[in-house]
């Protein structure tokens, strides 16, 4: 399955024009699950994907204790006990997902490795409590039924880590300095409610509050955009640009401490910055952007939140 088929009935151009990157897209169901399972048989059921998975599985409850086990086989009893199993980087153990992710990166104009595959599976009544994500999700439900509540996170623009309601401890408290308003304690009034079944797809842009309610044996595949941010693009490209100059490869002697050595370090650094300002100030911005992007080492880019999880 390629990414264009994943988005049906919308074409790639329709999706870009009407939804990407900021407006949700909802497909309540489709017959695409059969095509996906034919291409990637590990996704036939929660048990088959768990048996294929060798990494750590997070075991989640909407209210109550969380846990983790190593290897999907070890998580099967917890699935039957009512936990939601959350699997990251599934493409490492399900290689059929690699081409789908690569095609999605090409369509969205992202470097290879900017997207990952995740799986949520549960049996019976379950769900995920209210939060908003720094990443971008294409969530395709392969079996079961899931009800979503969706609302934009108007408190912060382009969050860099997960956000929880105000009553909970935030994963990255530093992020609150970027917020324009306090986070809400519950889903905002007027939240959109949608229910999807097998073959349903939710495109959830970055920074949308959501909570979910699942029923039946649910299996969901997420294709997730993790970045990079423009800050990562600039700093990585600028590092490559500066390392071509011997003066920037000098060790930063004297930068820690005080006295004459520190003053000398400040003066040396200021001189380097002044020369960089002159070089960049004389450059045409578009030509400089093209130059930096052309020389960018994509493998060196930081992918994901600014605070690693």
mmCIF file of C-alpha atoms in Angstrom:
data_model
loop_
_atom_site.group_PDB
_atom_site.id
_atom_site.type_symbol
_atom_site.label_atom_id
_atom_site.label_comp_id
_atom_site.label_asym_id
_atom_site.label_seq_id
_atom_site.Cartn_x
_atom_site.Cartn_y
_atom_site.Cartn_z
ATOM 1 C CA UNK A 1 0.000 0.000 0.000
ATOM 2 C CA UNK A 2 1.306 3.446 -0.887
ATOM 3 C CA UNK A 3 0.460 6.640 0.974
ATOM 4 C CA UNK A 4 -1.978 7.858 -1.701
ATOM 5 C CA UNK A 5 -4.096 4.749 -1.167
ATOM 6 C CA UNK A 6 -3.848 5.203 2.607
ATOM 7 C CA UNK A 7 -5.612 8.599 2.227
ATOM 8 C CA UNK A 8 -8.454 7.500 -0.083
ATOM 9 C CA UNK A 9 -10.992 8.726 -1.134
ATOM 10 C CA UNK A 10 -9.017 11.986 -1.062
ATOM 11 C CA UNK A 11 -6.250 12.425 -3.593
ATOM 12 C CA UNK A 12 -2.864 13.670 -2.427
ATOM 13 C CA UNK A 13 -3.593 17.100 -3.941
ATOM 14 C CA UNK A 14 -7.025 17.282 -2.278
ATOM 15 C CA UNK A 15 -5.526 16.349 1.071
ATOM 16 C CA UNK A 16 -2.766 18.948 0.800
ATOM 17 C CA UNK A 17 -5.169 21.673 -0.312
ATOM 18 C CA UNK A 18 -7.956 21.020 2.208
ATOM 19 C CA UNK A 19 -6.282 19.598 5.314
ATOM 20 C CA UNK A 20 -2.497 19.485 5.505
ATOM 21 C CA UNK A 21 -0.936 20.504 7.819
ATOM 22 C CA UNK A 22 -3.451 22.218 10.098
ATOM 23 C CA UNK A 23 -7.009 20.871 9.597
ATOM 24 C CA UNK A 24 -8.191 17.431 10.718
ATOM 25 C CA UNK A 25 -9.456 14.895 8.202
ATOM 26 C CA UNK A 26 -11.890 12.149 9.168
ATOM 27 C CA UNK A 27 -12.781 9.027 7.191
ATOM 28 C CA UNK A 28 -15.243 6.987 9.260
ATOM 29 C CA UNK A 29 -14.546 3.676 7.507
ATOM 30 C CA UNK A 30 -13.307 1.985 4.324
ATOM 31 C CA UNK A 31 -12.411 -1.370 2.812
ATOM 32 C CA UNK A 32 -8.690 -0.547 2.818
ATOM 33 C CA UNK A 33 -7.874 -2.756 5.794
ATOM 34 C CA UNK A 34 -7.924 -5.864 3.596
ATOM 35 C CA UNK A 35 -5.425 -4.302 1.192
ATOM 36 C CA UNK A 36 -3.148 -3.241 4.055
ATOM 37 C CA UNK A 37 -3.206 -6.682 5.680
ATOM 38 C CA UNK A 38 -2.479 -8.374 2.355
ATOM 39 C CA UNK A 39 0.619 -6.202 1.997
ATOM 40 C CA UNK A 40 1.601 -6.389 5.685
ATOM 41 C CA UNK A 41 0.205 -9.627 7.199
ATOM 42 C CA UNK A 42 1.606 -8.835 10.667
ATOM 43 C CA UNK A 43 -1.252 -6.298 10.965
ATOM 44 C CA UNK A 44 -3.970 -8.956 10.680
ATOM 45 C CA UNK A 45 -4.719 -8.799 14.428
ATOM 46 C CA UNK A 46 -3.405 -7.491 17.726
ATOM 47 C CA UNK A 47 -1.913 -10.912 18.491
ATOM 48 C CA UNK A 48 -0.034 -11.175 15.182
ATOM 49 C CA UNK A 49 1.550 -7.752 15.483
ATOM 50 C CA UNK A 50 2.442 -8.343 19.133
ATOM 51 C CA UNK A 51 4.093 -11.664 18.281
ATOM 52 C CA UNK A 52 6.196 -9.867 15.648
ATOM 53 C CA UNK A 53 7.286 -7.073 17.976
ATOM 54 C CA UNK A 54 10.567 -7.350 19.922
ATOM 55 C CA UNK A 55 10.752 -3.955 21.620
ATOM 56 C CA UNK A 56 9.268 -2.578 24.847
ATOM 57 C CA UNK A 57 5.465 -2.442 24.976
ATOM 58 C CA UNK A 58 3.821 0.269 27.103
ATOM 59 C CA UNK A 59 0.719 -0.976 28.929
ATOM 60 C CA UNK A 60 -1.780 1.820 29.467
ATOM 61 C CA UNK A 61 -5.042 2.338 31.323
ATOM 62 C CA UNK A 62 -7.183 5.431 30.912
ATOM 63 C CA UNK A 63 -7.398 5.719 34.672
ATOM 64 C CA UNK A 64 -4.997 3.714 36.786
ATOM 65 C CA UNK A 65 -1.563 2.125 36.711
ATOM 66 C CA UNK A 66 0.705 1.978 33.670
ATOM 67 C CA UNK A 67 3.413 -0.600 33.095
ATOM 68 C CA UNK A 68 5.812 -1.908 30.454
ATOM 69 C CA UNK A 69 7.056 -5.294 29.279
ATOM 70 C CA UNK A 70 9.794 -6.274 26.855
ATOM 71 C CA UNK A 71 8.515 -8.010 23.732
ATOM 72 C CA UNK A 72 5.025 -8.154 22.316
ATOM 73 C CA UNK A 73 4.549 -11.814 23.214
ATOM 74 C CA UNK A 74 4.852 -10.844 26.891
ATOM 75 C CA UNK A 75 2.102 -8.221 26.453
ATOM 76 C CA UNK A 76 -0.604 -10.602 25.199
ATOM 77 C CA UNK A 77 -1.860 -11.506 28.726
ATOM 78 C CA UNK A 78 -2.074 -7.788 29.606
ATOM 79 C CA UNK A 79 -4.117 -7.194 26.447
ATOM 80 C CA UNK A 80 -6.635 -9.749 27.704
ATOM 81 C CA UNK A 81 -6.604 -8.102 31.152
ATOM 82 C CA UNK A 82 -7.849 -4.784 29.781
ATOM 83 C CA UNK A 83 -4.637 -2.862 29.139
ATOM 84 C CA UNK A 84 -4.071 -0.893 25.964
ATOM 85 C CA UNK A 85 -0.788 -1.967 24.358
ATOM 86 C CA UNK A 86 1.233 0.869 22.826
ATOM 87 C CA UNK A 87 4.039 -0.039 20.416
ATOM 88 C CA UNK A 88 6.576 2.482 19.088
ATOM 89 C CA UNK A 89 8.802 2.263 15.984
ATOM 90 C CA UNK A 90 6.904 -0.766 14.735
ATOM 91 C CA UNK A 91 8.647 -0.547 11.345
ATOM 92 C CA UNK A 92 11.795 -1.948 12.999
ATOM 93 C CA UNK A 93 10.044 -5.302 13.461
ATOM 94 C CA UNK A 94 7.462 -5.078 10.656
ATOM 95 C CA UNK A 95 9.564 -4.226 7.595
ATOM 96 C CA UNK A 96 6.537 -3.968 5.316
ATOM 97 C CA UNK A 97 5.869 -0.569 6.923
ATOM 98 C CA UNK A 98 9.207 0.890 5.823
ATOM 99 C CA UNK A 99 8.140 1.554 2.223
ATOM 100 C CA UNK A 100 4.818 3.071 3.324
ATOM 101 C CA UNK A 101 6.624 5.469 5.668
ATOM 102 C CA UNK A 102 9.186 6.333 3.006
ATOM 103 C CA UNK A 103 6.443 7.094 0.500
ATOM 104 C CA UNK A 104 4.637 9.268 3.070
ATOM 105 C CA UNK A 105 7.854 11.241 3.705
ATOM 106 C CA UNK A 106 8.251 11.813 -0.045
ATOM 107 C CA UNK A 107 4.660 13.026 -0.389
ATOM 108 C CA UNK A 108 4.965 15.408 2.570
ATOM 109 C CA UNK A 109 8.412 16.687 1.556
ATOM 110 C CA UNK A 110 10.210 15.394 4.654
ATOM 111 C CA UNK A 111 13.643 13.779 5.038
ATOM 112 C CA UNK A 112 13.682 10.002 5.334
ATOM 113 C CA UNK A 113 13.336 8.996 8.969
ATOM 114 C CA UNK A 114 11.005 11.890 9.843
ATOM 115 C CA UNK A 115 8.086 9.494 10.284
ATOM 116 C CA UNK A 116 7.578 6.398 12.393
ATOM 117 C CA UNK A 117 4.873 3.752 12.809
ATOM 118 C CA UNK A 118 3.044 3.141 16.075
ATOM 119 C CA UNK A 119 0.335 0.663 17.050
ATOM 120 C CA UNK A 120 -2.378 0.821 19.694
ATOM 121 C CA UNK A 121 -4.299 -2.353 20.467
ATOM 122 C CA UNK A 122 -6.922 -3.128 23.097
ATOM 123 C CA UNK A 123 -9.803 -5.503 23.809
ATOM 124 C CA UNK A 124 -13.037 -4.341 25.388
ATOM 125 C CA UNK A 125 -13.688 -0.852 26.708
ATOM 126 C CA UNK A 126 -10.549 1.296 26.770
ATOM 127 C CA UNK A 127 -9.197 4.627 25.587
ATOM 128 C CA UNK A 128 -6.642 7.362 26.069
ATOM 129 C CA UNK A 129 -7.113 10.340 28.399
ATOM 130 C CA UNK A 130 -7.065 13.952 27.187
ATOM 131 C CA UNK A 131 -3.751 15.253 25.822
ATOM 132 C CA UNK A 132 -2.319 17.023 22.788
ATOM 133 C CA UNK A 133 0.729 15.870 20.838
ATOM 134 C CA UNK A 134 3.720 17.692 19.392
ATOM 135 C CA UNK A 135 3.711 15.294 16.454
ATOM 136 C CA UNK A 136 1.291 14.787 13.555
ATOM 137 C CA UNK A 137 -0.773 11.600 13.359
ATOM 138 C CA UNK A 138 -2.415 9.597 10.604
ATOM 139 C CA UNK A 139 -4.390 7.091 12.716
ATOM 140 C CA UNK A 140 -5.984 4.222 10.764
ATOM 141 C CA UNK A 141 -8.285 1.878 12.707
ATOM 142 C CA UNK A 142 -7.945 -1.684 11.419
ATOM 143 C CA UNK A 143 -10.570 -3.265 13.677
ATOM 144 C CA UNK A 144 -13.047 -2.310 16.379
ATOM 145 C CA UNK A 145 -14.730 1.027 16.984
ATOM 146 C CA UNK A 146 -13.269 4.205 18.432
ATOM 147 C CA UNK A 147 -14.907 7.466 19.482
ATOM 148 C CA UNK A 148 -12.747 10.589 19.384
ATOM 149 C CA UNK A 149 -13.190 14.016 20.970
ATOM 150 C CA UNK A 150 -11.124 16.663 19.135
ATOM 151 C CA UNK A 151 -10.412 20.341 19.842
ATOM 152 C CA UNK A 152 -7.528 22.673 18.950
ATOM 153 C CA UNK A 153 -5.041 23.468 21.689
ATOM 154 C CA UNK A 154 -5.385 27.248 21.586
ATOM 155 C CA UNK A 155 -3.074 27.700 24.580
ATOM 156 C CA UNK A 156 0.159 27.134 22.647
ATOM 157 C CA UNK A 157 1.264 27.333 19.016
ATOM 158 C CA UNK A 158 3.556 24.579 17.683
ATOM 159 C CA UNK A 159 4.095 22.751 20.957
ATOM 160 C CA UNK A 160 7.397 20.885 21.269
ATOM 161 C CA UNK A 161 6.314 18.155 23.699
ATOM 162 C CA UNK A 162 3.108 16.454 24.818
ATOM 163 C CA UNK A 163 0.620 18.648 26.706
ATOM 164 C CA UNK A 164 -1.642 17.412 29.514
ATOM 165 C CA UNK A 165 -4.603 19.162 31.188
ATOM 166 C CA UNK A 166 -3.677 21.869 33.694
ATOM 167 C CA UNK A 167 -4.398 19.577 36.655
ATOM 168 C CA UNK A 168 -1.684 17.106 35.620
ATOM 169 C CA UNK A 169 2.097 17.370 35.767
ATOM 170 C CA UNK A 170 3.442 18.391 32.357
ATOM 171 C CA UNK A 171 6.078 16.207 30.641
ATOM 172 C CA UNK A 172 8.052 19.354 29.765
ATOM 173 C CA UNK A 173 7.268 22.217 32.204
ATOM 174 C CA UNK A 174 9.649 24.524 30.289
ATOM 175 C CA UNK A 175 7.146 24.450 27.444
ATOM 176 C CA UNK A 176 4.721 26.479 29.586
ATOM 177 C CA UNK A 177 6.936 29.520 28.918
ATOM 178 C CA UNK A 178 5.826 29.384 25.267
ATOM 179 C CA UNK A 179 2.118 29.158 26.136
ATOM 180 C CA UNK A 180 -0.199 32.084 25.451
ATOM 181 C CA UNK A 181 -2.829 30.946 27.968
ATOM 182 C CA UNK A 182 -3.251 28.344 30.746
ATOM 183 C CA UNK A 183 -4.079 24.822 29.638
ATOM 184 C CA UNK A 184 -7.693 23.724 30.228
ATOM 185 C CA UNK A 185 -8.658 21.151 32.860
ATOM 186 C CA UNK A 186 -10.951 19.206 30.507
ATOM 187 C CA UNK A 187 -11.845 18.950 26.849
ATOM 188 C CA UNK A 188 -12.965 22.384 25.613
ATOM 189 C CA UNK A 189 -16.654 23.079 25.101
ATOM 190 C CA UNK A 190 -17.639 22.458 21.514
ATOM 191 C CA UNK A 191 -15.112 19.659 21.003
ATOM 192 C CA UNK A 192 -15.809 17.730 17.824
ATOM 193 C CA UNK A 193 -17.006 14.147 18.338
ATOM 194 C CA UNK A 194 -16.434 11.475 15.684
ATOM 195 C CA UNK A 195 -16.695 7.701 15.668
ATOM 196 C CA UNK A 196 -14.673 5.561 13.276
ATOM 197 C CA UNK A 197 -14.810 1.863 12.444
ATOM 198 C CA UNK A 198 -12.587 -0.513 10.504
ATOM 199 C CA UNK A 199 -10.735 1.363 7.777
ATOM 200 C CA UNK A 200 -11.452 4.705 9.434
ATOM 201 C CA UNK A 201 -8.749 7.329 9.367
ATOM 202 C CA UNK A 202 -8.139 10.358 11.564
ATOM 203 C CA UNK A 203 -5.567 12.888 10.390
ATOM 204 C CA UNK A 204 -4.765 14.754 13.591
ATOM 205 C CA UNK A 205 -2.609 17.852 13.133
ATOM 206 C CA UNK A 206 -0.032 18.971 15.637
ATOM 207 C CA UNK A 207 -1.438 20.557 18.769
ATOM 208 C CA UNK A 208 -4.990 19.193 18.997
ATOM 209 C CA UNK A 209 -6.513 18.081 22.278
ATOM 210 C CA UNK A 210 -8.035 14.632 21.993
ATOM 211 C CA UNK A 211 -9.321 11.769 24.082
ATOM 212 C CA UNK A 212 -10.554 8.417 22.852
ATOM 213 C CA UNK A 213 -13.013 5.698 23.812
ATOM 214 C CA UNK A 214 -12.490 2.265 22.236
ATOM 215 C CA UNK A 215 -14.776 -0.763 22.162
ATOM 216 C CA UNK A 216 -14.273 -4.287 20.935
ATOM 217 C CA UNK A 217 -10.958 -5.754 19.784
ATOM 218 C CA UNK A 218 -9.318 -2.559 18.512
ATOM 219 C CA UNK A 219 -6.157 -2.373 16.440
ATOM 220 C CA UNK A 220 -4.911 1.008 15.225
ATOM 221 C CA UNK A 221 -1.900 1.852 13.067
ATOM 222 C CA UNK A 222 -0.485 5.364 13.369
ATOM 223 C CA UNK A 223 1.867 6.931 10.836
ATOM 224 C CA UNK A 224 3.491 9.722 12.834
ATOM 225 C CA UNK A 225 5.397 12.820 11.698
ATOM 226 C CA UNK A 226 8.130 13.642 14.232
ATOM 227 C CA UNK A 227 9.707 16.676 12.585
ATOM 228 C CA UNK A 228 12.215 18.171 12.036
ATOM 229 C CA UNK A 229 11.602 21.723 13.300
ATOM 230 C CA UNK A 230 13.098 24.676 11.424
ATOM 231 C CA UNK A 231 15.325 25.222 14.472
ATOM 232 C CA UNK A 232 16.891 21.814 13.855
ATOM 233 C CA UNK A 233 17.229 22.511 10.130
ATOM 234 C CA UNK A 234 18.960 25.841 10.771
ATOM 235 C CA UNK A 235 21.288 24.705 13.540
ATOM 236 C CA UNK A 236 22.312 21.519 11.707
ATOM 237 C CA UNK A 237 22.870 23.325 8.401
ATOM 238 C CA UNK A 238 24.713 26.163 10.115
ATOM 239 C CA UNK A 239 26.962 23.707 11.950
ATOM 240 C CA UNK A 240 27.913 22.057 8.656
ATOM 241 C CA UNK A 241 28.490 25.507 7.125
ATOM 242 C CA UNK A 242 30.727 26.661 9.985
ATOM 243 C CA UNK A 243 32.758 23.466 10.283
ATOM 244 C CA UNK A 244 34.149 24.151 6.809
ATOM 245 C CA UNK A 245 36.044 27.102 8.384
ATOM 246 C CA UNK A 246 39.066 26.335 10.579
ATOM 247 C CA UNK A 247 38.469 29.177 13.036
ATOM 248 C CA UNK A 248 35.113 27.620 14.037
ATOM 249 C CA UNK A 249 36.810 24.246 14.625
ATOM 250 C CA UNK A 250 39.019 25.731 17.349
ATOM 251 C CA UNK A 251 38.399 24.498 20.899
ATOM 252 C CA UNK A 252 36.556 26.996 23.098
ATOM 253 C CA UNK A 253 39.321 27.492 25.680
ATOM 254 C CA UNK A 254 38.442 29.900 28.492
ATOM 255 C CA UNK A 255 34.671 29.845 28.028
ATOM 256 C CA UNK A 256 34.166 28.559 31.596
ATOM 257 C CA UNK A 257 35.390 30.615 34.546
ATOM 258 C CA UNK A 258 36.270 34.291 34.832
ATOM 259 C CA UNK A 259 39.255 36.600 34.616
ATOM 260 C CA UNK A 260 41.454 37.305 31.603
ATOM 261 C CA UNK A 261 41.044 33.890 29.993
ATOM 262 C CA UNK A 262 37.267 34.228 30.076
ATOM 263 C CA UNK A 263 37.458 37.771 28.689
ATOM 264 C CA UNK A 264 39.670 36.463 25.906
ATOM 265 C CA UNK A 265 37.173 33.715 25.118
ATOM 266 C CA UNK A 266 34.304 36.225 24.987
ATOM 267 C CA UNK A 267 36.329 38.463 22.646
ATOM 268 C CA UNK A 268 37.222 35.526 20.378
ATOM 269 C CA UNK A 269 33.608 34.326 20.243
ATOM 270 C CA UNK A 270 32.369 37.870 19.584
ATOM 271 C CA UNK A 271 34.801 38.137 16.691
ATOM 272 C CA UNK A 272 33.533 34.902 15.189
ATOM 273 C CA UNK A 273 29.928 36.072 15.565
ATOM 274 C CA UNK A 274 30.752 39.433 13.955
ATOM 275 C CA UNK A 275 32.339 37.684 10.970
ATOM 276 C CA UNK A 276 29.332 35.356 10.710
ATOM 277 C CA UNK A 277 26.976 38.340 10.813
ATOM 278 C CA UNK A 278 28.938 39.952 8.010
ATOM 279 C CA UNK A 279 28.846 36.812 5.877
ATOM 280 C CA UNK A 280 25.143 36.199 6.443
ATOM 281 C CA UNK A 281 24.204 39.861 6.239
ATOM 282 C CA UNK A 282 25.696 40.142 2.780
ATOM 283 C CA UNK A 283 23.937 37.034 1.506
ATOM 284 C CA UNK A 284 20.655 36.928 -0.361
ATOM 285 C CA UNK A 285 18.234 35.098 2.024
ATOM 286 C CA UNK A 286 16.797 32.823 -0.659
ATOM 287 C CA UNK A 287 20.214 31.934 -2.048
ATOM 288 C CA UNK A 288 21.491 31.263 1.487
ATOM 289 C CA UNK A 289 18.469 29.065 2.264
ATOM 290 C CA UNK A 290 19.075 27.052 -0.910
ATOM 291 C CA UNK A 291 22.776 26.725 -0.063
ATOM 292 C CA UNK A 292 22.142 25.580 3.502
ATOM 293 C CA UNK A 293 19.428 23.088 2.497
ATOM 294 C CA UNK A 294 21.548 21.708 -0.332
ATOM 295 C CA UNK A 295 24.443 20.991 2.049
ATOM 296 C CA UNK A 296 22.307 19.692 4.906
ATOM 297 C CA UNK A 297 23.182 16.319 6.443
ATOM 298 C CA UNK A 298 19.686 14.844 6.867
ATOM 299 C CA UNK A 299 20.952 12.039 9.098
ATOM 300 C CA UNK A 300 22.261 14.611 11.599
ATOM 301 C CA UNK A 301 18.884 16.320 11.996
ATOM 302 C CA UNK A 302 17.179 16.064 15.371
ATOM 303 C CA UNK A 303 13.876 14.280 14.767
ATOM 304 C CA UNK A 304 11.179 14.566 17.418
ATOM 305 C CA UNK A 305 10.453 16.744 20.379
ATOM 306 C CA UNK A 306 12.989 19.262 21.601
ATOM 307 C CA UNK A 307 12.900 17.318 24.878
ATOM 308 C CA UNK A 308 13.596 13.642 24.148
ATOM 309 C CA UNK A 309 11.009 11.222 25.534
#
